[in-house]
């Protein structure tokens, strides 16, 4: 997914108050996490350092999708 597609996805869903991204990694403030990560990626100018931010956004997307599948 592109950064624009990820941003649209996150804007189009109801976010939980907090989430465990992976073992030992919890996000307590999802709106702040998304704002900071999306902003950094969009303003990074393609810097390699943005890769970890993109990876975390993809992890969050995957985790939210897993949670939605478990509800069904």
mmCIF file with all atom_site columns, C-alpha atoms in Angstrom:
data_model
loop_
_atom_site.group_PDB
_atom_site.id
_atom_site.type_symbol
_atom_site.label_atom_id
_atom_site.label_alt_id
_atom_site.label_comp_id
_atom_site.label_asym_id
_atom_site.label_entity_id
_atom_site.label_seq_id
_atom_site.pdbx_PDB_ins_code
_atom_site.Cartn_x
_atom_site.Cartn_y
_atom_site.Cartn_z
_atom_site.occupancy
_atom_site.B_iso_or_equiv
_atom_site.pdbx_formal_charge
_atom_site.auth_seq_id
_atom_site.auth_comp_id
_atom_site.auth_asym_id
_atom_site.auth_atom_id
_atom_site.pdbx_PDB_model_num
ATOM 1  C CA . UNK A 1 1  ? 0.000   0.000   0.000  1.00 0.00 ? 1  UNK A CA 1
ATOM 2  C CA . UNK A 1 2  ? 1.130   3.524   -0.704 1.00 0.00 ? 2  UNK A CA 1
ATOM 3  C CA . UNK A 1 3  ? 1.324   6.085   2.070  1.00 0.00 ? 3  UNK A CA 1
ATOM 4  C CA . UNK A 1 4  ? -1.799  7.730   0.626  1.00 0.00 ? 4  UNK A CA 1
ATOM 5  C CA . UNK A 1 5  ? -3.687  4.427   0.707  1.00 0.00 ? 5  UNK A CA 1
ATOM 6  C CA . UNK A 1 6  ? -2.603  3.810   4.293  1.00 0.00 ? 6  UNK A CA 1
ATOM 7  C CA . UNK A 1 7  ? -3.685  7.296   5.320  1.00 0.00 ? 7  UNK A CA 1
ATOM 8  C CA . UNK A 1 8  ? -7.096  6.808   3.680  1.00 0.00 ? 8  UNK A CA 1
ATOM 9  C CA . UNK A 1 9  ? -7.476  3.435   5.389  1.00 0.00 ? 9  UNK A CA 1
ATOM 10 C CA . UNK A 1 10 ? -6.718  4.841   8.846  1.00 0.00 ? 10 UNK A CA 1
ATOM 11 C CA . UNK A 1 11 ? -9.010  7.829   8.294  1.00 0.00 ? 11 UNK A CA 1
ATOM 12 C CA . UNK A 1 12 ? -11.849 5.526   7.265  1.00 0.00 ? 12 UNK A CA 1
ATOM 13 C CA . UNK A 1 13 ? -12.002 3.284   10.322 1.00 0.00 ? 13 UNK A CA 1
ATOM 14 C CA . UNK A 1 14 ? -12.713 3.526   14.018 1.00 0.00 ? 14 UNK A CA 1
ATOM 15 C CA . UNK A 1 15 ? -9.470  3.121   15.926 1.00 0.00 ? 15 UNK A CA 1
ATOM 16 C CA . UNK A 1 16 ? -9.159  1.333   19.263 1.00 0.00 ? 16 UNK A CA 1
ATOM 17 C CA . UNK A 1 17 ? -7.936  3.359   22.241 1.00 0.00 ? 17 UNK A CA 1
ATOM 18 C CA . UNK A 1 18 ? -4.663  1.421   22.240 1.00 0.00 ? 18 UNK A CA 1
ATOM 19 C CA . UNK A 1 19 ? -3.169  -1.595  20.526 1.00 0.00 ? 19 UNK A CA 1
ATOM 20 C CA . UNK A 1 20 ? -0.307  -4.050  20.865 1.00 0.00 ? 20 UNK A CA 1
ATOM 21 C CA . UNK A 1 21 ? 1.563   -3.772  17.584 1.00 0.00 ? 21 UNK A CA 1
ATOM 22 C CA . UNK A 1 22 ? 3.725   -6.811  18.316 1.00 0.00 ? 22 UNK A CA 1
ATOM 23 C CA . UNK A 1 23 ? 5.157   -8.521  21.366 1.00 0.00 ? 23 UNK A CA 1
ATOM 24 C CA . UNK A 1 24 ? 6.542   -5.807  23.621 1.00 0.00 ? 24 UNK A CA 1
ATOM 25 C CA . UNK A 1 25 ? 5.387   -2.905  21.419 1.00 0.00 ? 25 UNK A CA 1
ATOM 26 C CA . UNK A 1 26 ? 2.209   -1.148  22.534 1.00 0.00 ? 26 UNK A CA 1
ATOM 27 C CA . UNK A 1 27 ? 0.741   2.017   21.048 1.00 0.00 ? 27 UNK A CA 1
ATOM 28 C CA . UNK A 1 28 ? -1.118  3.971   23.719 1.00 0.00 ? 28 UNK A CA 1
ATOM 29 C CA . UNK A 1 29 ? -2.160  6.974   21.582 1.00 0.00 ? 29 UNK A CA 1
ATOM 30 C CA . UNK A 1 30 ? -3.097  5.876   18.063 1.00 0.00 ? 30 UNK A CA 1
ATOM 31 C CA . UNK A 1 31 ? -4.025  9.350   16.751 1.00 0.00 ? 31 UNK A CA 1
ATOM 32 C CA . UNK A 1 32 ? -0.627  10.717  17.826 1.00 0.00 ? 32 UNK A CA 1
ATOM 33 C CA . UNK A 1 33 ? 1.166   7.659   16.407 1.00 0.00 ? 33 UNK A CA 1
ATOM 34 C CA . UNK A 1 34 ? -0.566  8.090   13.045 1.00 0.00 ? 34 UNK A CA 1
ATOM 35 C CA . UNK A 1 35 ? -0.042  11.838  12.918 1.00 0.00 ? 35 UNK A CA 1
ATOM 36 C CA . UNK A 1 36 ? 3.662   11.590  13.673 1.00 0.00 ? 36 UNK A CA 1
ATOM 37 C CA . UNK A 1 37 ? 4.370   8.619   11.406 1.00 0.00 ? 37 UNK A CA 1
ATOM 38 C CA . UNK A 1 38 ? 2.363   9.864   8.416  1.00 0.00 ? 38 UNK A CA 1
ATOM 39 C CA . UNK A 1 39 ? 3.838   13.346  8.749  1.00 0.00 ? 39 UNK A CA 1
ATOM 40 C CA . UNK A 1 40 ? 7.400   12.052  8.904  1.00 0.00 ? 40 UNK A CA 1
ATOM 41 C CA . UNK A 1 41 ? 6.972   9.797   5.896  1.00 0.00 ? 41 UNK A CA 1
ATOM 42 C CA . UNK A 1 42 ? 5.299   12.484  3.780  1.00 0.00 ? 42 UNK A CA 1
ATOM 43 C CA . UNK A 1 43 ? 7.946   15.069  4.670  1.00 0.00 ? 43 UNK A CA 1
ATOM 44 C CA . UNK A 1 44 ? 10.992  12.806  4.539  1.00 0.00 ? 44 UNK A CA 1
ATOM 45 C CA . UNK A 1 45 ? 11.678  13.297  0.852  1.00 0.00 ? 45 UNK A CA 1
ATOM 46 C CA . UNK A 1 46 ? 12.314  9.594   0.364  1.00 0.00 ? 46 UNK A CA 1
ATOM 47 C CA . UNK A 1 47 ? 14.961  9.297   3.081  1.00 0.00 ? 47 UNK A CA 1
ATOM 48 C CA . UNK A 1 48 ? 15.887  5.745   4.010  1.00 0.00 ? 48 UNK A CA 1
ATOM 49 C CA . UNK A 1 49 ? 15.113  6.610   7.655  1.00 0.00 ? 49 UNK A CA 1
ATOM 50 C CA . UNK A 1 50 ? 11.399  6.756   6.758  1.00 0.00 ? 50 UNK A CA 1
ATOM 51 C CA . UNK A 1 51 ? 11.371  3.019   6.007  1.00 0.00 ? 51 UNK A CA 1
ATOM 52 C CA . UNK A 1 52 ? 10.903  2.069   9.669  1.00 0.00 ? 52 UNK A CA 1
ATOM 53 C CA . UNK A 1 53 ? 7.938   4.458   9.934  1.00 0.00 ? 53 UNK A CA 1
ATOM 54 C CA . UNK A 1 54 ? 6.344   2.922   6.836  1.00 0.00 ? 54 UNK A CA 1
ATOM 55 C CA . UNK A 1 55 ? 6.976   -0.552  8.238  1.00 0.00 ? 55 UNK A CA 1
ATOM 56 C CA . UNK A 1 56 ? 5.184   0.348   11.487 1.00 0.00 ? 56 UNK A CA 1
ATOM 57 C CA . UNK A 1 57 ? 2.234   1.779   9.564  1.00 0.00 ? 57 UNK A CA 1
ATOM 58 C CA . UNK A 1 58 ? 1.968   -1.467  7.605  1.00 0.00 ? 58 UNK A CA 1
ATOM 59 C CA . UNK A 1 59 ? 2.216   -3.459  10.843 1.00 0.00 ? 59 UNK A CA 1
ATOM 60 C CA . UNK A 1 60 ? -0.607  -1.401  12.324 1.00 0.00 ? 60 UNK A CA 1
ATOM 61 C CA . UNK A 1 61 ? -2.722  -1.934  9.216  1.00 0.00 ? 61 UNK A CA 1
ATOM 62 C CA . UNK A 1 62 ? -2.136  -5.695  9.376  1.00 0.00 ? 62 UNK A CA 1
ATOM 63 C CA . UNK A 1 63 ? -2.864  -5.825  13.103 1.00 0.00 ? 63 UNK A CA 1
ATOM 64 C CA . UNK A 1 64 ? -6.134  -3.909  12.705 1.00 0.00 ? 64 UNK A CA 1
ATOM 65 C CA . UNK A 1 65 ? -7.162  -6.226  9.880  1.00 0.00 ? 65 UNK A CA 1
ATOM 66 C CA . UNK A 1 66 ? -6.409  -9.252  12.101 1.00 0.00 ? 66 UNK A CA 1
ATOM 67 C CA . UNK A 1 67 ? -8.570  -7.786  14.834 1.00 0.00 ? 67 UNK A CA 1
ATOM 68 C CA . UNK A 1 68 ? -11.423 -7.186  12.381 1.00 0.00 ? 68 UNK A CA 1
ATOM 69 C CA . UNK A 1 69 ? -11.197 -10.783 11.124 1.00 0.00 ? 69 UNK A CA 1
ATOM 70 C CA . UNK A 1 70 ? -11.401 -12.095 14.687 1.00 0.00 ? 70 UNK A CA 1
ATOM 71 C CA . UNK A 1 71 ? -14.636 -10.148 15.253 1.00 0.00 ? 71 UNK A CA 1
ATOM 72 C CA . UNK A 1 72 ? -16.364 -11.898 12.341 1.00 0.00 ? 72 UNK A CA 1
#
